[in-house]
């Protein structure tokens, strides 16, 4: 076994298996959530459900802290707020707008899109990694968060952190040969893919559920958030 | 004849002293040598200049008897031999092939049949423990080696016999080194590279498809001149030539960094000489000297002339993803049926669990009503 064969394994059979587990696992989670059922709607609606959904999403996307209601969340917890946003921004920039990643989507979906220059993705990736470290530090020191952080939360953090750092080190050709880091990057991605349906990282799907449901509820009651 | 030194032989062939020193200079360049390998000569490193390196090489050629080379071909296309004989560095190749000296070569030897076989046997006896064995092509292990036989003997049989008396083995080309094309999925002949089969002799791999002639000769010359193999990496490739990747030395690299890519072979990007990553370039993981030594006397190399690197110096490069598919893309797409099956399985299990739960809930509710 050499690194090139190992890379072929992590890019080939292992990736396929991980991807199928990911897809199957997410389908399972989705069906479970959908079949939990929506309680029958007996009270007459006081407002438009659609407007409620729209407003909830708008608020979700308006992450700038100068808007009054956002400011409240922001002031309560600025580090978490900024770091969380920065982390997701860098993550999405890398996995959607980095050239190597776009090519992964292209091979899976059959179409591609323009990508960002490497230095931009790279700076965002670096910011994202720094933000992750800040988030972990905060989780470890804040007394309330400490209570909410069990092994699962730490694993969530670690299994997202590993692809981020291996990708970053690989891009900069540091410490090891490129194919070694490529293998480790792929290995960590494969593990993450298996882990996502088992964990709360599946929030990338359920986030939209909870937002939609909250929006419908808010809209129905005429309490626009 | 075995006492004749390399220099004496060159002199006999009409090479002047001046030309000889020039050749030594070429050799130093070919071996990618500046100073390090000479440290073992006992001279303190800082005293060694390139001039002294050349003198060292000259001394070695003046004092050393020539080392015979036995060249075996198995499952190959003779492309590596072809590349060598058509190389644009004629003096160097001539020196190595004729003077340092290939005694047996299945394609190049003029004689044929039992006569050459006998000749090979007598060289192997006379130079036992001294000759260099060069192998081109992979060795098939399926059906007891029946896929490749010469004179009624299987490749593995011939290889083992010749390896037993060799001082060192050089596998030239991806086939002899890592199995190459014959080993590509589904590998019908169970092809193997030499180093998987011969483990009790030093084996140097000079992979490539074909191997770069100057890299092959440089490595052979190193052994002949210094009596030792150059420093090797974890795949037994000389570090001097395989230490860096194509991507490390690529002239299109600034475009990679800037995110400027050719998307097809005839778009504006291709005309501007932008990076070929999206067209499938394997440069980032390919260790070879193409980007520096190049081909045809330094004229060009694939990436320079507009074709993505195929990764021909890496193990199993035929199975390393489509040649024109981006290198980060998964090796193959999971079949739509497999994805469908996974989604279906997940959904069915989910629905079954949900049904089971709600049935339980109902039962519980009934129980509490009673
Ligand atoms: C099949 C999946 C993936 C493949 C084939 C892949 C491949 C790559 C490659 C080839 C690079 C290096 C680019 C270069 O050398 O310039 C890279 C960088 C990177 N990858 Fe991935 N990756 C995958 C998934 C992921 C995932 C899921 C994450 C995050 C959770 C991730 C995070 C990163 C980061 C942060 C970088 C560094 C970007 C930079 O600094 O510019 N990758 N990836
Ligand atoms: C549409 C996509 C996504 C949205 C809207 C989203 C939204 C959020 C929100 C609101 C939080 C904060 C809630 C909390 O602290 O528990 C969060 C946390 C987190 N998200 Fe996402 N997310 C998305 C995708 C992803 C993806 C794809 C990943 C990883 C591959 C990811 C990894 C994480 C992690 C690790 C945390 C916890 C950070 C910490 O507090 O330590 N998210 N996300
Ligand atoms: S490595 Fe390529 S050129 Fe050399 S023998 Fe094999 S197929 Fe032919
Ligand atoms: S053409 Fe290939 S080797 Fe050159 S920079 Fe682009 S990816 Fe790297």
XYZ file of C-alpha atoms and ligand atoms in Angstrom:
697
model
C 0.000 0.000 0.000
C 1.403 3.364 -1.017
C -0.155 6.826 -0.773
C -1.281 6.851 -4.374
C -3.224 3.604 -3.992
C -4.626 4.841 -0.702
C -5.719 8.041 -2.419
C -7.424 5.985 -5.113
C -9.224 4.094 -2.370
C -10.417 7.200 -0.519
C -11.444 8.931 -3.758
C -12.972 5.772 -5.173
C -14.708 2.920 -3.326
C -14.665 4.516 0.134
C -16.099 7.770 -1.176
C -18.865 5.912 -2.989
C -19.824 3.960 0.100
C -19.756 7.110 2.246
C -21.856 8.976 -0.268
C -24.470 6.221 -0.380
C -24.605 6.070 3.420
C -24.977 9.855 3.462
C -27.781 9.861 0.911
C -29.584 6.906 2.487
C -29.128 8.330 5.974
C -30.481 11.724 5.013
C -33.479 10.102 3.299
C -34.136 8.193 6.515
C -33.926 11.341 8.623
C -36.144 13.261 6.235
C -38.851 10.616 6.213
C -38.799 10.390 9.996
C -39.246 14.152 10.334
C -41.964 14.388 7.706
C -43.918 11.501 9.181
C -43.820 13.075 12.638
C -46.768 14.858 11.123
C -48.096 18.312 11.272
C -50.856 18.772 13.843
C -54.204 19.471 12.144
C -54.888 23.189 11.785
C -58.099 23.860 13.711
C -57.845 27.564 14.539
C -58.550 30.065 11.731
C -55.435 31.858 10.540
C -55.059 35.446 11.635
C -52.428 36.355 9.036
C -50.813 35.101 5.871
C -48.744 31.988 6.365
C -46.716 32.806 3.275
C -45.793 36.270 4.532
C -44.729 34.721 7.799
C -42.430 32.276 6.017
C -40.965 35.033 3.848
C -40.297 37.269 6.838
C -38.723 34.493 8.840
C -36.323 33.704 6.003
C -35.549 37.351 5.414
C -34.632 37.725 9.019
C -32.533 34.619 8.797
C -30.552 36.017 5.898
C -30.174 39.494 7.361
C -27.282 38.645 9.545
C -25.928 42.158 9.828
C -25.829 43.268 13.431
C -26.845 46.905 12.784
C -30.444 45.910 12.282
C -32.174 46.437 15.651
C -33.539 42.978 16.349
C -30.404 41.319 15.117
C -28.451 43.602 17.381
C -30.051 41.986 20.396
C -28.816 38.529 19.458
C -25.512 40.015 18.493
C -24.961 41.878 21.738
C -25.908 38.909 23.788
C -23.207 36.841 22.194
C -21.017 38.665 19.672
C -18.220 36.100 19.440
C -20.470 33.172 18.786
C -22.469 35.229 16.366
C -19.567 36.491 14.286
C -17.545 33.310 14.475
C -20.534 31.182 13.547
C -21.278 33.379 10.537
C -17.674 33.535 9.412
C -17.294 29.787 9.759
C -20.302 29.061 7.560
C -19.282 31.709 5.031
C -15.806 30.227 4.609
C -17.207 26.708 4.523
C -19.657 27.491 1.744
C -17.146 29.560 -0.215
C -14.748 26.608 -0.156
C -17.104 23.753 -0.918
C -19.212 25.592 -3.486
C -16.892 28.151 -5.068
C -13.474 26.475 -4.808
C -12.457 25.011 -8.164
C -11.592 21.469 -6.977
C -14.894 21.242 -5.103
C -16.950 22.575 -7.993
C -15.480 19.752 -10.077
C -16.779 17.263 -7.499
C -20.286 18.707 -7.832
C -19.912 18.755 -11.593
C -19.011 15.082 -11.745
C -21.941 14.201 -9.471
C -24.586 16.562 -10.868
C -23.470 16.813 -14.461
C -23.073 20.600 -14.550
C -20.610 23.107 -13.164
C -20.386 26.826 -12.476
C -17.768 29.599 -12.321
C -15.461 29.582 -9.321
C -13.567 32.129 -7.257
C -9.818 32.765 -7.539
C -7.825 30.618 -5.163
C -6.546 33.431 -2.884
C -10.091 34.565 -2.066
C -11.271 31.058 -1.213
C -8.073 30.570 0.684
C -8.500 33.636 2.899
C -12.091 32.721 3.612
C -11.010 29.179 4.450
C -8.382 30.538 6.835
C -10.967 32.811 8.474
C -13.310 29.871 8.728
C -10.702 27.735 10.466
C -9.860 30.543 12.879
C -13.571 30.966 13.604
C -13.882 27.262 14.340
C -11.078 27.456 16.844
C -12.757 30.451 18.495
C -16.048 28.540 18.641
C -14.391 25.567 20.276
C -12.609 27.784 22.772
C -15.886 29.470 23.603
C -17.636 26.150 24.053
C -14.898 25.080 26.436
C -14.949 28.203 28.575
C -18.520 29.464 28.676
C -20.175 27.862 31.679
C -23.575 27.463 30.024
C -22.163 26.077 26.799
C -19.999 23.669 28.745
C -23.188 22.046 29.980
C -24.479 21.734 26.443
C -21.284 20.274 25.059
C -21.035 16.523 25.184
C -18.900 14.096 23.177
C -21.287 14.415 20.202
C -20.785 18.193 19.986
C -17.032 17.832 20.206
C -17.103 15.181 17.491
C -19.253 17.448 15.308
C -16.618 20.083 15.653
C -13.698 17.742 15.045
C -15.140 15.980 12.014
C -15.804 19.300 10.297
C -12.489 20.721 11.413
C -10.408 17.886 9.936
C -11.419 18.376 6.282
C -10.990 22.115 6.744
C -7.401 21.933 8.010
C -6.272 19.098 5.736
C -7.693 21.030 2.764
C -5.940 24.184 3.859
C -2.583 22.521 4.461
C -2.860 20.713 1.153
C -3.537 23.917 -0.747
C -0.386 25.404 0.752
C 1.741 22.309 0.124
C 2.889 22.254 3.729
C 4.537 19.485 5.785
C 3.719 16.437 3.663
C 3.595 15.416 0.051
C 0.480 16.544 -1.752
C -0.958 13.045 -2.232
C -0.574 12.299 1.481
C -2.659 15.338 2.395
C -5.083 14.669 -0.429
C -5.623 11.161 0.989
C -6.162 12.516 4.497
C -8.492 15.211 3.172
C -10.549 12.591 1.373
C -10.514 10.250 4.362
C -11.811 13.007 6.627
C -14.460 13.964 4.067
C -15.579 10.330 3.810
C -15.882 10.071 7.584
C -17.798 13.368 7.720
C -20.241 12.151 5.061
C -21.040 9.086 7.157
C -21.295 11.139 10.339
C -23.624 13.877 9.059
C -26.884 11.865 8.997
C -26.088 10.504 12.450
C -25.537 13.902 13.956
C -26.813 17.425 14.303
C -24.760 18.528 11.299
C -27.832 17.387 9.398
C -29.109 20.834 10.436
C -28.201 22.036 6.939
C -31.428 20.328 5.882
C -33.536 20.671 9.009
C -32.692 24.320 9.410
C -35.052 24.998 6.517
C -37.738 22.854 8.094
C -37.628 24.659 11.379
C -37.522 28.058 9.675
C -40.494 27.176 7.481
C -42.527 25.776 10.329
C -41.783 28.727 12.577
C -42.674 31.062 9.730
C -45.992 29.337 9.171
C -46.808 29.504 12.877
C -45.807 33.129 13.175
C -47.700 34.105 10.044
C -50.814 32.228 11.147
C -50.909 34.037 14.434
C -50.160 37.365 12.890
C -47.082 37.839 15.054
C -44.422 38.801 12.579
C -41.090 38.146 14.137
C 38.486 -7.143 -21.929
C 36.817 -6.759 -18.607
C 39.898 -4.893 -17.349
C 39.521 -2.128 -19.945
C 38.293 1.092 -18.315
C 35.464 3.170 -19.681
C 37.827 5.946 -20.687
C 40.147 3.542 -22.513
C 37.219 2.213 -24.445
C 36.101 5.718 -25.367
C 39.633 6.598 -26.488
C 39.697 3.518 -28.673
C 36.472 4.749 -30.260
C 38.160 8.015 -31.151
C 36.855 10.270 -28.381
C 39.333 13.078 -27.633
C 40.252 14.150 -24.096
C 38.417 17.393 -24.634
C 35.261 15.625 -25.768
C 35.629 13.245 -22.877
C 35.596 16.069 -20.340
C 32.620 17.590 -22.097
C 30.861 14.252 -21.792
C 31.653 14.194 -18.102
C 30.012 17.600 -17.825
C 26.948 16.304 -19.652
C 26.858 13.339 -17.307
C 27.008 15.557 -14.250
C 24.060 17.477 -15.613
C 22.227 14.293 -16.549
C 22.571 12.899 -13.076
C 21.120 16.089 -11.688
C 24.298 16.257 -9.661
C 25.669 19.246 -8.048
C 27.347 18.301 -4.835
C 25.615 15.946 -2.411
C 26.411 12.485 -3.814
C 30.070 13.343 -3.756
C 30.125 13.841 -0.045
C 30.788 10.126 0.259
C 33.997 10.712 -1.695
C 35.494 12.099 1.505
C 35.938 15.668 0.358
C 34.357 18.283 2.620
C 31.188 19.525 0.918
C 32.157 23.168 0.691
C 35.226 22.324 -1.365
C 33.209 20.666 -4.048
C 32.396 22.869 -6.990
C 30.834 21.770 -10.211
C 34.307 21.666 -11.723
C 35.405 19.244 -9.083
C 32.294 17.192 -9.632
C 33.182 16.871 -13.280
C 36.717 15.877 -12.344
C 35.345 13.240 -9.990
C 33.236 11.801 -12.758
C 36.229 11.826 -15.102
C 38.334 10.016 -12.519
C 35.671 7.386 -12.077
C 35.381 6.790 -15.804
C 39.169 6.591 -16.091
C 39.548 4.031 -13.362
C 36.404 1.920 -13.561
C 35.853 -1.067 -15.747
C 32.705 -0.855 -17.745
C 29.620 -2.447 -16.273
C 27.521 -4.585 -18.559
C 23.799 -4.079 -18.761
C 21.280 -6.822 -19.444
C 17.979 -5.445 -20.695
C 14.863 -7.614 -20.474
C 11.505 -6.875 -22.036
C 8.268 -8.429 -20.854
C 4.705 -7.080 -21.250
C 5.786 -3.841 -22.906
C 5.421 -1.847 -26.092
C 9.167 -1.168 -26.359
C 8.256 2.495 -26.037
C 10.863 3.119 -23.378
C 13.623 1.660 -25.567
C 12.204 3.601 -28.459
C 12.278 6.845 -26.489
C 15.892 6.196 -25.522
C 17.104 5.486 -29.021
C 15.205 8.463 -30.444
C 16.367 10.758 -27.690
C 17.672 14.167 -28.603
C 20.711 13.840 -26.354
C 22.623 11.517 -28.698
C 26.099 11.743 -27.215
C 24.846 10.932 -23.776
C 22.612 8.074 -24.824
C 25.308 6.716 -27.094
C 27.758 6.795 -24.230
C 25.448 4.953 -21.925
C 24.068 2.421 -24.357
C 27.170 1.550 -26.313
C 30.065 2.267 -24.073
C 28.840 1.597 -20.593
C 27.287 -1.032 -22.376
C 24.221 -2.956 -23.118
C 25.226 -6.553 -23.674
C 21.792 -8.013 -24.140
C 18.644 -6.303 -25.340
C 15.748 -8.199 -26.823
C 14.892 -5.568 -29.428
C 18.220 -3.880 -30.086
C 20.549 -6.855 -30.188
C 21.328 -7.702 -33.803
C 21.604 -11.438 -33.316
C 18.558 -13.519 -32.552
C 17.372 -16.839 -31.185
C 19.460 -19.300 -29.217
C 22.657 -17.469 -30.065
C 21.664 -14.383 -28.052
C 20.287 -16.516 -25.254
C 23.648 -18.260 -24.971
C 25.399 -14.915 -25.048
C 23.188 -13.714 -22.182
C 23.935 -16.841 -20.157
C 27.668 -16.364 -20.544
C 27.476 -12.644 -19.532
C 25.453 -13.544 -16.481
C 28.103 -16.074 -15.500
C 31.116 -13.913 -16.275
C 29.764 -10.812 -14.507
C 27.817 -12.526 -11.741
C 27.075 -10.032 -8.981
C 28.219 -7.066 -11.102
C 25.863 -6.436 -13.985
C 22.928 -4.062 -14.000
C 19.594 -5.570 -14.927
C 17.176 -3.261 -16.733
C 13.578 -4.389 -17.017
C 10.992 -2.916 -19.373
C 7.397 -4.141 -19.190
C 5.325 -5.810 -16.495
C 5.387 -9.436 -15.408
C 2.151 -11.447 -15.724
C 1.543 -13.886 -12.896
C -1.787 -15.405 -13.995
C -1.868 -18.951 -15.467
C 1.613 -19.642 -14.156
C 3.059 -16.823 -16.253
C 1.731 -18.177 -19.564
C 0.730 -14.727 -20.851
C 4.325 -13.796 -21.629
C 6.961 -16.338 -22.572
C 10.258 -16.016 -24.408
C 11.998 -19.067 -25.784
C 9.432 -21.213 -23.969
C 10.181 -19.715 -20.540
C 7.868 -17.485 -18.557
C 8.702 -13.850 -17.786
C 8.887 -14.461 -14.051
C 11.267 -17.378 -14.591
C 13.575 -15.291 -16.790
C 13.389 -12.357 -14.390
C 14.243 -14.401 -11.322
C 17.196 -16.015 -13.059
C 18.625 -12.684 -14.240
C 17.905 -10.904 -10.947
C 19.859 -13.492 -8.965
C 23.229 -12.307 -10.328
C 22.423 -8.603 -10.702
C 24.125 -5.892 -8.665
C 21.062 -3.685 -9.069
C 17.839 -3.615 -11.040
C 16.403 -0.629 -12.877
C 12.742 -0.835 -13.845
C 12.167 1.522 -16.718
C 8.677 2.757 -17.549
C 5.486 2.521 -15.566
C 4.940 -1.101 -16.680
C 8.104 -2.527 -15.150
C 7.866 -0.197 -12.160
C 4.180 -0.413 -11.205
C 2.478 -2.681 -13.769
C 1.498 0.112 -16.155
C -1.071 -0.410 -18.877
C -1.203 -4.222 -18.596
C -2.168 -3.843 -14.936
C -5.092 -1.492 -15.690
C -8.440 -2.679 -14.411
C -9.387 -5.558 -14.639
C -5.734 -6.610 -14.955
C -6.446 -9.809 -16.909
C -2.882 -11.150 -16.741
C -2.319 -10.308 -13.053
C 0.524 -8.021 -14.148
C 3.017 -6.894 -11.507
C 5.925 -4.495 -11.271
C 9.435 -5.836 -10.647
C 9.770 -4.491 -7.109
C 6.722 -6.477 -6.005
C 8.450 -9.685 -7.116
C 12.161 -9.194 -6.459
C 12.732 -8.133 -2.894
C 16.296 -9.237 -2.204
C 17.987 -6.815 -4.651
C 18.016 -3.036 -4.862
C 15.322 -2.036 -7.376
C 15.145 1.502 -8.760
C 11.931 2.599 -10.422
C 12.062 5.031 -13.353
C 8.340 5.240 -14.053
C 6.885 7.223 -16.912
C 5.119 6.303 -20.113
C 7.695 6.222 -21.457
C 10.421 6.946 -18.934
C 12.231 10.201 -19.710
C 15.447 9.071 -21.480
C 17.657 11.527 -19.621
C 16.256 10.370 -16.292
C 16.918 6.750 -17.125
C 20.447 7.374 -18.373
C 21.219 9.736 -15.523
C 20.283 7.057 -13.011
C 22.175 4.313 -14.813
C 25.225 6.566 -15.117
C 25.045 7.308 -11.420
C 25.317 3.632 -10.605
C 28.075 3.007 -13.097
C 30.122 5.966 -11.941
C 29.614 5.923 -8.201
C 28.916 2.242 -7.749
C 25.851 3.103 -5.717
C 22.251 3.967 -6.360
C 21.011 7.527 -5.940
C 18.745 8.465 -3.034
C 15.260 7.022 -3.535
C 11.769 8.069 -2.429
C 9.140 5.768 -0.911
C 8.281 4.410 -4.354
C 11.972 3.709 -5.081
C 12.243 6.604 -7.524
C 15.410 8.749 -7.565
C 14.652 11.854 -5.506
C 16.710 14.045 -7.832
C 14.227 13.495 -10.635
C 11.028 12.612 -8.816
C 11.275 14.821 -5.738
C 8.989 17.521 -7.129
C 5.632 17.352 -8.825
C 4.759 18.701 -12.253
C 2.481 21.213 -10.494
C 5.428 22.411 -8.327
C 7.383 23.433 -11.417
C 4.581 24.159 -13.854
C 4.744 27.261 -16.003
C 0.935 27.512 -15.842
C 0.904 27.538 -12.045
C 0.242 31.283 -11.641
C -3.017 30.759 -13.543
C -3.978 27.962 -11.176
C -3.506 30.301 -8.242
C -5.445 33.067 -9.956
C -8.313 30.723 -10.801
C -7.869 31.135 -14.560
C -8.617 27.849 -16.293
C -9.066 26.521 -19.791
C -12.513 24.922 -19.924
C -12.132 23.316 -23.340
C -9.175 22.683 -25.608
C -10.025 25.558 -27.911
C -11.495 28.284 -25.730
C -9.942 31.633 -24.911
C -8.314 30.182 -21.780
C -6.589 27.467 -23.789
C -5.284 30.086 -26.215
C -4.027 32.218 -23.342
C -2.116 29.279 -21.868
C -4.165 29.083 -18.671
C -4.133 26.196 -16.216
C -5.396 22.792 -17.404
C -6.725 21.579 -14.037
C -10.336 21.523 -15.200
C -9.343 19.567 -18.292
C -8.059 16.789 -16.056
C -4.468 17.769 -15.277
C -2.918 15.322 -12.768
C 0.117 17.563 -12.244
C -0.530 18.175 -8.522
C 0.047 14.517 -7.602
C 2.530 13.552 -10.297
C 6.195 13.314 -9.392
C 8.398 13.549 -12.452
C 10.980 15.747 -14.146
C 8.984 16.641 -17.288
C 8.568 20.267 -16.285
C 12.330 20.752 -15.913
C 14.126 18.296 -18.229
C 11.247 18.267 -20.722
C 11.319 16.279 -23.971
C 13.117 16.575 -27.273
C 16.174 18.275 -25.854
C 14.212 20.587 -23.606
C 11.815 21.701 -26.329
C 8.531 21.182 -24.513
C 6.437 18.803 -22.422
C 2.737 17.910 -22.446
C 1.439 20.643 -20.149
C 3.497 23.268 -21.948
C 2.089 22.236 -25.302
C -1.488 22.327 -24.038
C -2.294 18.813 -22.871
C -3.077 17.980 -19.236
C -0.613 15.750 -17.386
C -1.848 12.130 -17.278
C 0.134 11.190 -14.182
C 2.181 8.515 -16.006
C 4.861 8.254 -13.306
C 2.413 7.259 -10.552
C 1.149 3.765 -9.692
C -2.123 2.750 -11.376
C -2.455 5.973 -13.314
C -4.718 4.251 -15.838
C -7.259 3.793 -13.067
C -6.748 7.185 -11.430
C -9.849 8.832 -12.904
C -10.617 9.898 -16.474
C -7.717 11.578 -18.245
C -9.925 14.576 -19.037
C -11.846 14.650 -15.766
C -10.771 17.101 -13.062
C -8.450 15.441 -10.607
C -10.573 16.252 -7.574
C -13.648 14.573 -9.046
C -14.489 11.195 -7.485
C -13.004 8.256 -9.384
C -16.420 7.284 -10.648
C -19.984 8.397 -10.140
C -22.116 6.081 -8.071
C -24.684 4.506 -10.370
C -28.090 6.186 -10.341
C -29.602 2.856 -9.315
C -27.314 2.679 -6.272
C -28.281 6.201 -5.233
C -31.933 5.374 -5.789
C -31.577 2.205 -3.768
C -29.899 4.094 -0.916
C -32.649 6.738 -0.855
C -35.302 4.036 -1.095
C -33.762 1.990 1.702
C -33.426 5.048 3.927
C -37.016 6.095 3.238
C -38.445 2.620 3.779
C -36.621 2.115 7.066
C -37.660 5.607 8.144
C -41.306 4.975 7.254
C -41.293 1.603 8.993
C -39.864 3.134 12.155
C -42.411 5.944 12.016
C -45.284 3.508 11.503
C -44.049 1.397 14.382
C -43.810 4.475 16.604
C -47.274 5.743 15.817
C -48.704 2.263 16.331
C -47.042 2.200 19.729
C -48.361 5.665 20.527
C -51.882 4.611 19.602
C -51.607 1.540 21.752
C -50.334 3.646 24.617
C -53.184 6.114 24.142
C -55.738 3.295 24.082
C -54.208 1.786 27.179
C -54.492 5.053 29.086
C -58.104 5.552 27.962
C -59.149 2.180 29.283
C -15.275 14.776 -2.454
C -15.032 15.722 -1.673
C -13.843 16.653 -1.716
C -12.764 16.700 -2.576
C -12.454 15.796 -3.764
C -11.915 17.787 -2.149
C -10.730 18.167 -2.777
C -9.973 19.245 -2.416
C -8.768 19.648 -3.073
C -8.140 18.937 -4.275
C -8.295 20.744 -2.433
C -6.970 21.453 -2.673
C -6.971 22.497 -3.699
C -5.569 22.996 -3.982
O -4.569 22.294 -3.845
O -5.488 24.138 -4.411
C -9.212 21.049 -1.357
C -9.078 22.112 -0.487
C -9.926 22.359 0.576
N -11.012 21.596 0.953
Fe -11.753 19.993 -0.038
N -12.482 18.385 -1.033
C -13.662 17.716 -0.742
C -14.544 17.998 0.279
C -14.370 18.990 1.237
C -15.259 19.238 2.364
C -16.529 18.446 2.656
C -14.731 20.290 3.060
C -15.214 20.985 4.323
C -15.942 20.485 5.238
C -13.516 20.703 2.361
C -12.711 21.749 2.758
C -11.598 22.195 2.074
C -10.849 23.379 2.424
C -11.139 24.318 3.578
C -9.814 23.491 1.468
C -8.748 24.598 1.400
C -9.217 25.702 0.499
C -8.186 26.797 0.424
O -7.421 27.020 1.373
O -8.165 27.475 -0.627
N -13.328 19.893 1.271
N -10.213 20.118 -1.359
C -27.941 25.787 4.693
C -27.001 25.397 5.419
C -26.718 25.715 6.866
C -27.331 26.573 7.740
C -28.502 27.483 7.460
C -26.656 26.449 9.028
C -27.005 27.144 10.183
C -26.397 26.982 11.402
C -26.791 27.668 12.609
C -27.935 28.644 12.721
C -25.943 27.254 13.581
C -25.955 27.717 15.016
C -26.819 26.831 15.863
C -26.035 26.161 16.897
O -25.098 26.757 17.448
O -26.341 24.990 17.174
C -25.014 26.285 13.021
C -24.014 25.655 13.719
C -23.104 24.764 13.133
N -23.051 24.379 11.804
Fe -24.324 24.981 10.351
N -25.631 25.543 8.902
C -25.633 25.072 7.601
C -24.775 24.149 7.031
C -23.737 23.536 7.699
C -22.841 22.555 7.101
C -22.930 22.049 5.660
C -21.949 22.193 8.084
C -20.791 21.206 8.048
C -20.414 20.462 7.087
C -22.279 22.946 9.287
C -21.616 22.844 10.487
C -22.013 23.479 11.662
C -21.361 23.284 12.933
C -20.131 22.364 13.190
C -22.033 24.098 13.851
C -21.729 24.247 15.335
C -20.778 25.387 15.586
C -20.504 25.515 17.071
O -21.258 26.201 17.710
O -19.539 24.905 17.523
N -23.359 23.750 9.003
N -25.312 26.153 11.678
S 5.841 2.415 -19.680
Fe 4.658 3.013 -21.459
S 6.224 3.291 -23.036
Fe 7.177 2.104 -21.425
S 6.862 -0.016 -22.044
Fe 5.153 0.561 -20.701
S 3.516 1.232 -22.093
Fe 5.441 1.218 -23.247
S -1.606 22.853 -15.720
Fe -1.585 21.115 -14.270
S 0.465 21.105 -13.351
Fe 0.160 23.109 -14.327
S -0.633 24.428 -12.678
Fe -2.416 23.603 -13.748
S -2.942 21.743 -12.555
Fe -0.847 22.301 -11.975
